[in-house]
Short mmCIF file of C-alpha atoms and ligand atoms in Angstrom, two decimals:
data_model
loop_
_atom_site.label_atom_id
_atom_site.label_comp_id
_atom_site.label_asym_id
_atom_site.label_seq_id
_atom_site.Cartn_x
_atom_site.Cartn_y
_atom_site.Cartn_z
CA UNK U 1 -47.08 15.15 56.35
CA UNK U 2 -49.73 17.44 54.87
CA UNK U 3 -52.31 17.08 52.11
CA UNK U 4 -53.07 19.61 49.40
CA UNK U 5 -56.47 20.83 48.21
CA UNK U 6 -56.69 22.02 44.60
CA UNK U 7 -59.64 24.35 43.97
CA UNK U 8 -60.88 23.69 40.42
CA UNK U 9 -62.37 26.34 38.18
CA UNK U 10 -65.60 25.58 36.33
CA UNK U 11 -67.20 27.34 33.39
CA UNK U 12 -70.62 26.29 32.14
CA UNK U 13 -70.36 22.99 34.01
CA UNK U 14 -66.93 22.08 32.56
CA UNK U 15 -63.55 22.09 34.29
CA UNK U 16 -61.40 24.86 32.84
CA UNK U 17 -57.98 23.87 31.50
CA UNK U 18 -56.40 26.34 33.96
CA UNK U 19 -57.22 23.83 36.73
CA UNK U 20 -54.68 21.40 35.26
CA UNK U 21 -51.89 23.91 35.95
CA UNK U 22 -52.96 24.03 39.61
CA UNK U 23 -52.76 20.22 39.70
CA UNK U 24 -49.19 20.38 38.32
CA UNK U 25 -48.36 22.99 40.97
CA UNK U 26 -49.84 20.74 43.68
CA UNK U 27 -47.80 17.78 42.41
CA UNK U 28 -44.63 19.89 42.61
CA UNK U 29 -45.48 20.81 46.23
CA UNK U 30 -46.18 17.18 47.16
CA UNK U 31 -42.63 15.86 47.69
CA UNK U 32 -41.87 18.51 50.33
CA UNK U 33 -45.17 18.00 52.14
CA UNK U 34 -45.23 14.23 51.86
CA UNK U 35 -49.02 13.90 51.50
CA UNK U 36 -51.49 13.51 48.64
CA UNK U 37 -53.78 15.98 46.94
CA UNK U 38 -57.54 16.29 46.47
CA UNK U 39 -59.54 18.39 44.02
CA UNK U 40 -62.54 20.50 45.02
CA UNK U 41 -65.20 21.21 42.41
CA UNK U 42 -67.68 23.86 43.41
CA UNK U 43 -70.59 25.25 41.40
CA UNK U 44 -73.77 24.19 39.66
CA UNK U 45 -73.08 21.02 37.66
CA UNK U 46 -69.93 20.24 39.64
CA UNK U 47 -70.97 16.62 40.17
CA UNK U 48 -71.16 15.89 36.46
CA UNK U 49 -67.76 17.53 35.94
CA UNK U 50 -66.03 15.33 38.54
CA UNK U 51 -65.26 12.67 35.92
CA UNK U 52 -63.10 15.21 34.04
CA UNK U 53 -60.54 15.34 36.86
CA UNK U 54 -60.91 11.80 38.23
CA UNK U 55 -57.90 10.46 36.32
CA UNK U 56 -55.14 12.75 37.60
CA UNK U 57 -54.13 10.88 40.73
CA UNK U 58 -56.14 12.80 43.34
CA UNK U 59 -56.87 11.00 46.62
CA UNK U 60 -60.46 12.20 46.26
CA UNK U 61 -62.66 14.62 44.35
CA UNK U 62 -64.73 16.79 46.67
CA UNK U 63 -67.89 18.09 45.05
CA UNK U 64 -70.22 20.87 46.15
CA UNK U 65 -72.98 20.99 43.55
CA UNK U 66 -75.57 23.61 44.36
CA UNK U 67 -77.89 25.54 42.06
CA UNK U 68 -77.30 28.72 44.09
CA UNK U 69 -73.63 28.57 43.02
CA UNK U 70 -74.41 28.73 39.29
CA UNK U 71 -72.81 32.15 38.98
CA UNK U 72 -69.45 32.74 40.62
CA UNK U 73 -69.58 35.22 43.50
CA UNK U 74 -66.59 35.11 45.85
CA UNK U 75 -68.69 35.78 48.96
CA UNK U 76 -70.87 32.75 48.13
CA UNK U 77 -67.97 30.41 47.33
CA UNK U 78 -65.37 31.28 49.98
CA UNK U 79 -67.15 29.86 53.08
CA UNK U 80 -67.61 26.45 51.44
CA UNK U 81 -64.06 26.33 50.11
CA UNK U 82 -62.66 27.33 53.51
CA UNK U 83 -64.73 24.65 55.25
CA UNK U 84 -63.62 22.01 52.72
CA UNK U 85 -59.99 23.06 53.29
CA UNK U 86 -59.97 22.18 56.98
CA UNK U 87 -57.57 19.30 57.56
CA UNK U 88 -55.44 20.19 54.54
CA UNK U 89 -52.00 21.80 54.86
CA UNK U 90 -52.07 23.73 51.59
CA UNK U 91 -54.87 25.13 49.40
CA UNK U 92 -53.98 25.99 45.80
CA UNK U 93 -55.63 27.35 42.65
CA UNK U 94 -54.41 28.83 39.40
CA UNK U 95 -53.90 32.60 39.44
CA UNK U 96 -56.69 33.33 36.97
CA UNK U 97 -59.24 36.05 37.74
CA UNK U 98 -61.13 33.31 39.66
CA UNK U 99 -58.14 32.13 41.72
CA UNK U 100 -56.88 35.65 42.38
CA UNK U 101 -60.30 36.66 43.64
CA UNK U 102 -61.23 33.59 45.66
CA UNK U 103 -58.08 32.30 47.35
CA UNK U 104 -57.19 35.42 49.38
CA UNK U 105 -60.71 35.34 50.83
CA UNK U 106 -60.34 31.67 51.66
CA UNK U 107 -56.95 32.39 53.25
CA UNK U 108 -58.46 35.14 55.39
CA UNK U 109 -61.19 32.79 56.61
CA UNK U 110 -58.62 30.13 57.51
CA UNK U 111 -56.17 32.57 59.08
CA UNK U 112 -53.73 31.22 56.52
CA UNK U 113 -50.70 32.96 55.03
CA UNK U 114 -50.94 33.43 51.27
CA UNK U 115 -48.43 33.36 48.39
CA UNK U 116 -50.00 34.67 45.18
CA UNK U 117 -49.06 34.18 41.52
CA UNK U 118 -46.19 31.76 42.18
CA UNK U 119 -43.93 30.94 39.26
CA UNK U 120 -42.11 28.11 41.00
CA UNK U 121 -41.91 26.11 44.20
CA UNK U 122 -39.23 24.13 45.97
CA UNK U 123 -38.70 22.88 49.48
CA UNK U 124 -38.10 19.89 51.70
CA UNK U 125 -39.07 18.44 55.06
CA UNK U 126 -42.51 19.99 55.21
CA UNK U 127 -41.32 23.51 54.31
CA UNK U 128 -42.23 25.03 50.95
CA UNK U 129 -40.41 27.94 49.32
CA UNK U 130 -42.64 29.82 46.87
CA UNK U 131 -41.00 31.75 44.03
CA UNK U 132 -42.88 34.93 43.08
CA UNK U 133 -42.15 37.42 40.30
CA UNK U 134 -41.80 41.02 41.48
CA UNK U 135 -41.24 44.39 39.76
CA UNK U 136 -42.91 43.23 36.52
CA UNK U 137 -40.84 40.05 36.53
CA UNK U 138 -37.47 41.83 36.88
CA UNK U 139 -36.83 40.26 40.28
CA UNK U 140 -38.02 37.19 42.17
CA UNK U 141 -39.05 36.96 45.78
CA UNK U 142 -38.92 33.69 47.72
CA UNK U 143 -41.55 33.25 50.41
CA UNK U 144 -42.04 30.69 53.14
CA UNK U 145 -45.33 30.63 55.01
CA UNK U 146 -45.53 29.74 58.66
CA UNK U 147 -49.25 29.21 59.34
CA UNK U 148 -50.74 25.76 59.93
CA UNK U 149 -52.70 25.99 56.65
CA UNK U 150 -51.10 27.76 53.69
CA UNK U 151 -52.74 29.13 50.54
CA UNK U 152 -51.10 29.79 47.18
CA UNK U 153 -51.97 30.50 43.57
CA UNK U 154 -49.89 29.39 40.58
CA UNK U 155 -49.10 31.43 37.48
CA UNK U 156 -50.69 29.38 34.69
CA UNK U 157 -47.97 30.05 32.12
CA UNK U 158 -45.30 28.55 34.43
CA UNK U 159 -47.01 25.23 35.14
CA UNK U 160 -47.80 22.98 32.16
CA UNK U 161 -51.23 21.36 32.29
CA UNK U 162 -51.13 18.06 34.24
CA UNK U 163 -51.39 14.88 32.19
CA UNK U 164 -53.84 12.18 33.28
CA UNK U 165 -52.11 9.47 35.28
CA UNK U 166 -54.92 6.91 35.14
CA UNK U 167 -57.14 5.49 37.84
CA UNK U 168 -60.36 7.01 39.03
CA UNK U 169 -60.44 9.10 42.19
CA UNK U 170 -63.40 8.56 44.51
CA UNK U 171 -65.98 11.35 44.68
CA UNK U 172 -67.27 12.77 47.96
CA UNK U 173 -70.15 15.22 48.07
CA UNK U 174 -70.13 18.27 50.34
CA UNK U 175 -72.98 20.54 51.34
CA UNK U 176 -72.78 24.26 50.66
CA UNK U 177 -71.86 26.29 53.75
CA UNK U 178 -74.28 29.15 54.37
CA UNK U 179 -72.58 32.39 53.34
CA UNK U 180 -72.18 35.18 55.87
CA UNK U 181 -73.63 38.68 55.92
CA UNK U 182 -71.15 39.88 53.27
CA UNK U 183 -72.87 37.72 50.63
CA UNK U 184 -76.21 39.42 51.17
CA UNK U 185 -74.65 42.70 50.04
CA UNK U 186 -73.39 41.26 46.73
CA UNK U 187 -75.67 40.39 43.86
CA UNK U 188 -74.71 38.70 40.60
CA UNK U 189 -76.03 40.90 37.78
CA UNK U 190 -74.64 39.51 34.54
CA UNK U 191 -71.55 38.09 32.89
CA UNK U 192 -70.49 39.65 29.62
CA UNK U 193 -68.31 37.16 27.84
CA UNK U 194 -66.47 37.77 24.61
CA UNK U 195 -67.30 34.77 22.44
CA UNK U 196 -64.68 34.05 19.85
CA UNK U 197 -63.86 31.31 17.40
CA UNK U 198 -60.21 31.91 18.17
CA UNK U 199 -58.32 30.04 20.92
CA UNK U 200 -58.32 31.40 24.47
CA UNK U 201 -55.47 33.91 24.89
CA UNK U 202 -53.83 32.23 27.89
CA UNK U 203 -54.06 28.76 26.38
CA UNK U 204 -53.16 29.39 22.72
CA UNK U 205 -50.06 27.93 21.09
CA UNK U 206 -49.68 31.04 18.92
CA UNK U 207 -50.50 34.61 19.99
CA UNK U 208 -50.37 37.62 17.70
CA UNK U 209 -50.54 40.93 19.53
CA UNK U 210 -50.92 44.46 18.25
CA UNK U 211 -49.92 47.79 19.72
CA UNK U 212 -50.83 51.45 19.60
CA UNK U 213 -49.35 51.73 16.10
CA UNK U 214 -52.37 49.94 14.62
CA UNK U 215 -54.65 52.82 15.53
CA UNK U 216 -58.26 52.32 14.39
CA UNK U 217 -57.20 49.60 11.94
CA UNK U 218 -56.54 46.96 14.65
CA UNK U 219 -59.31 44.55 13.59
CA UNK U 220 -58.79 45.08 9.86
CA UNK U 221 -55.07 44.22 10.03
CA UNK U 222 -54.83 41.82 13.00
CA UNK U 223 -57.88 39.58 12.57
CA UNK U 224 -56.92 38.11 9.15
CA UNK U 225 -53.34 37.73 10.46
CA UNK U 226 -54.53 35.82 13.55
CA UNK U 227 -56.82 33.72 11.41
CA UNK U 228 -53.97 32.76 9.06
CA UNK U 229 -51.95 31.47 12.04
CA UNK U 230 -54.92 29.98 13.93
CA UNK U 231 -53.74 32.29 16.71
CA UNK U 232 -55.29 34.09 19.66
CA UNK U 233 -55.31 37.88 19.52
CA UNK U 234 -53.57 40.00 22.14
CA UNK U 235 -52.79 43.69 22.49
CA UNK U 236 -50.70 46.16 24.40
CA UNK U 237 -52.33 48.23 27.10
CA UNK U 238 -51.92 51.35 24.96
CA UNK U 239 -53.97 49.69 22.20
CA UNK U 240 -56.66 48.63 24.69
CA UNK U 241 -56.78 51.97 26.48
CA UNK U 242 -57.19 53.77 23.16
CA UNK U 243 -60.15 51.52 22.34
CA UNK U 244 -58.44 49.91 19.33
CA UNK U 245 -58.71 46.44 20.95
CA UNK U 246 -61.03 45.02 23.65
CA UNK U 247 -59.73 45.23 27.22
CA UNK U 248 -59.57 41.45 27.64
CA UNK U 249 -56.89 41.28 24.90
CA UNK U 250 -54.38 43.05 27.13
CA UNK U 251 -51.12 41.21 27.70
CA UNK U 252 -48.75 42.33 30.42
CA UNK U 253 -48.21 43.15 34.05
CA UNK U 254 -51.77 44.37 34.48
CA UNK U 255 -53.20 42.13 31.76
CA UNK U 256 -52.89 38.46 30.93
CA UNK U 257 -49.71 36.44 31.28
CA UNK U 258 -49.08 34.26 28.24
CA UNK U 259 -46.35 31.80 27.27
CA UNK U 260 -47.23 30.42 23.83
CA UNK U 261 -44.85 28.61 21.48
CA UNK U 262 -44.93 31.63 19.19
CA UNK U 263 -45.65 35.28 20.10
CA UNK U 264 -45.73 37.86 17.31
CA UNK U 265 -45.64 41.48 18.49
CA UNK U 266 -46.86 43.95 15.88
CA UNK U 267 -46.20 47.67 16.40
CA UNK U 268 -45.46 47.13 20.11
CA UNK U 269 -42.51 49.02 21.58
CA UNK U 270 -41.64 46.44 24.26
CA UNK U 271 -42.23 48.38 27.48
CA UNK U 272 -41.27 46.32 30.57
CA UNK U 273 -44.91 46.13 31.65
CA UNK U 274 -45.83 44.49 28.34
CA UNK U 275 -42.79 42.21 28.31
CA UNK U 276 -43.71 41.00 31.83
CA UNK U 277 -46.73 39.30 30.30
CA UNK U 278 -45.11 37.54 27.35
CA UNK U 279 -41.40 37.00 27.93
CA UNK U 280 -41.99 33.34 28.79
CA UNK U 281 -43.00 32.73 25.14
CA UNK U 282 -40.82 30.10 23.46
CA UNK U 283 -40.21 32.11 20.26
CA UNK U 284 -40.77 35.86 20.01
CA UNK U 285 -41.12 37.67 16.68
CA UNK U 286 -41.39 41.45 16.46
CA UNK U 287 -42.39 43.74 13.62
CA UNK U 288 -41.65 47.39 14.25
CA UNK U 289 -40.59 50.27 12.03
CA UNK U 290 -38.12 51.52 14.65
CA UNK U 291 -34.95 49.39 14.66
CA UNK U 292 -34.14 50.72 18.16
CA UNK U 293 -37.46 49.61 19.70
CA UNK U 294 -36.79 47.67 22.97
CA UNK U 295 -38.93 44.74 21.79
CA UNK U 296 -36.04 43.73 19.50
CA UNK U 297 -33.86 43.10 22.59
CA UNK U 298 -36.02 40.13 23.57
CA UNK U 299 -37.13 39.04 20.08
CA UNK U 300 -35.73 35.87 18.51
CA UNK U 301 -36.64 37.19 15.06
CA UNK U 302 -37.23 40.84 14.14
CA UNK U 303 -38.49 42.62 11.06
CA UNK U 304 -37.92 46.36 10.73
CA UNK U 305 -40.83 47.37 8.55
CA UNK U 306 -44.04 49.34 8.32
CA UNK U 307 -46.66 47.00 9.73
CA UNK U 308 -49.37 48.22 7.39
CA UNK U 309 -47.33 46.85 4.51
CA UNK U 310 -45.64 43.84 6.16
CA UNK U 311 -48.60 42.30 7.99
CA UNK U 312 -50.99 42.04 4.99
CA UNK U 313 -48.11 40.63 2.92
CA UNK U 314 -47.32 38.03 5.60
CA UNK U 315 -51.01 37.18 5.97
CA UNK U 316 -51.29 36.53 2.23
CA UNK U 317 -48.05 34.50 2.22
CA UNK U 318 -49.17 32.28 5.14
CA UNK U 319 -52.57 31.72 3.52
CA UNK U 320 -50.94 30.84 0.19
CA UNK U 321 -48.52 28.46 1.96
CA UNK U 322 -51.45 26.73 3.69
CA UNK U 323 -53.46 26.50 0.47
CA UNK U 324 -50.48 24.87 -1.24
CA UNK U 325 -50.55 22.24 1.53
C1 FAD G 1 -48.38 50.29 36.23
C2 FAD G 1 -48.36 50.07 34.75
C3 FAD G 1 -48.85 48.88 34.27
C4 FAD G 1 -48.86 48.63 32.89
N1 FAD G 1 -49.32 47.44 32.41
C5 FAD G 1 -49.23 47.19 31.09
C6 FAD G 1 -49.65 45.92 30.57
O1 FAD G 1 -50.15 45.05 31.28
N2 FAD G 1 -49.50 45.71 29.25
C7 FAD G 1 -48.97 46.66 28.39
O2 FAD G 1 -48.87 46.37 27.18
N3 FAD G 1 -48.59 47.84 28.87
C8 FAD G 1 -48.73 48.15 30.18
N4 FAD G 1 -48.36 49.36 30.63
C9 FAD G 1 -48.05 50.42 29.64
C10 FAD G 1 -46.64 50.35 29.08
O3 FAD G 1 -45.76 51.07 29.92
C11 FAD G 1 -46.59 50.96 27.66
O4 FAD G 1 -47.09 52.28 27.71
C12 FAD G 1 -47.39 50.19 26.61
O5 FAD G 1 -47.05 48.83 26.66
C13 FAD G 1 -47.07 50.76 25.23
O6 FAD G 1 -47.86 50.15 24.28
P1 FAD G 1 -47.40 50.08 22.77
O7 FAD G 1 -46.09 49.36 22.67
O8 FAD G 1 -48.54 49.56 21.97
O9 FAD G 1 -47.26 51.62 22.36
P2 FAD G 1 -45.98 52.51 22.12
O10 FAD G 1 -45.04 52.45 23.25
O11 FAD G 1 -46.51 53.81 21.68
O12 FAD G 1 -45.25 51.80 20.90
C14 FAD G 1 -45.73 51.75 19.58
C15 FAD G 1 -44.67 51.10 18.73
O13 FAD G 1 -45.17 50.96 17.41
C16 FAD G 1 -44.12 51.27 16.50
N5 FAD G 1 -44.76 51.74 15.25
C17 FAD G 1 -45.42 52.90 15.03
N6 FAD G 1 -45.94 52.92 13.78
C18 FAD G 1 -45.56 51.75 13.19
C19 FAD G 1 -45.79 51.17 11.90
N7 FAD G 1 -46.51 51.82 10.96
N8 FAD G 1 -45.26 49.97 11.66
C20 FAD G 1 -44.52 49.31 12.57
N9 FAD G 1 -44.28 49.80 13.81
C21 FAD G 1 -44.81 51.00 14.11
C22 FAD G 1 -43.31 52.34 17.18
O14 FAD G 1 -41.98 52.36 16.67
C23 FAD G 1 -43.39 51.91 18.63
O15 FAD G 1 -42.28 51.07 18.97
C24 FAD G 1 -48.36 49.63 31.99
C25 FAD G 1 -47.86 50.81 32.51
C26 FAD G 1 -47.87 51.05 33.87
C27 FAD G 1 -47.31 52.34 34.39
#
């Protein structure tokens, strides 16, 4: 029997929704391991945030609230997380930038084997089998880890956010573990965040994404379209690399992985590296002037049209439909 530690992600003193996917992942690992799970909150303001995750069935909420942890720096966080993980059989987080950065360092400190970006998990009798996408999602690898403590991150789009199960988990405070020499060589300078009224790309129910075809008119065409749908904005790497869209809009193998209810690809060819980041979407719509574009092979609905004509027309039609109630 082994217990699981879920490492929560905080932003401005609040638990990020991504944490709830890690809780779902932990719950799916539980039957094979036979133990319970706990949640670790680390950062400035972590104590106040504990109430946000107290109703999900955790055996306990471990809290390390320290002013020196106000800004995330892996070298500052990893020693405390590794210390908190002792006694657990599995340490998990969601494979966000935070989880991808932190958990391998924690694994190294614990001498633990690591399975990153898992899209599924199965197993029995204490042995977990982690499913991991490979080759831009064109193949899956199945990994078992043989160290006493294991570490894994979960792909957010594959694990629905956990629902509260009631109750109130007890809170236990932990002291920060002094970071090693590596931390003295890393200094937090600043965090440049894109503030937007639109939903977060990885959490939105509707994503509209634009490609290279939009050229310098990305904002002019895509922003009113996204607004009409109440959607998050995404982009292909070609559009980001060309400077038409900000880098944090990028969807795909080397960008964000999304799985909204509706994904509308505008002037995107459908290269495998882009598709790797959005093929989990429930309904895919593509607008492209080339009827042979590969994106139509995975689209549920396709429109062969010039985007500069079709998108403003659709934007106006959606707005008119909304106005008519
Ligand atoms: C290691 C690696 C990792 C990568 N990671 C990513 C990634 O994470 N995300 C990603 O997106 N890409 C990634 N790429 C790049 C990927 O291979 C493609 O180059 C990229 O996705 C192409 O972007 P695009 O579809 O916008 O552009 P293009 O391939 O140039 O396609 C533009 C499309 O717009 C259509 N079009 C042109 N004009 C109009 C018009 N007026 N109206 C309607 N349609 C029009 C064209 O028919 C065409 O299909 C990666 C590549 C590599 C090698």
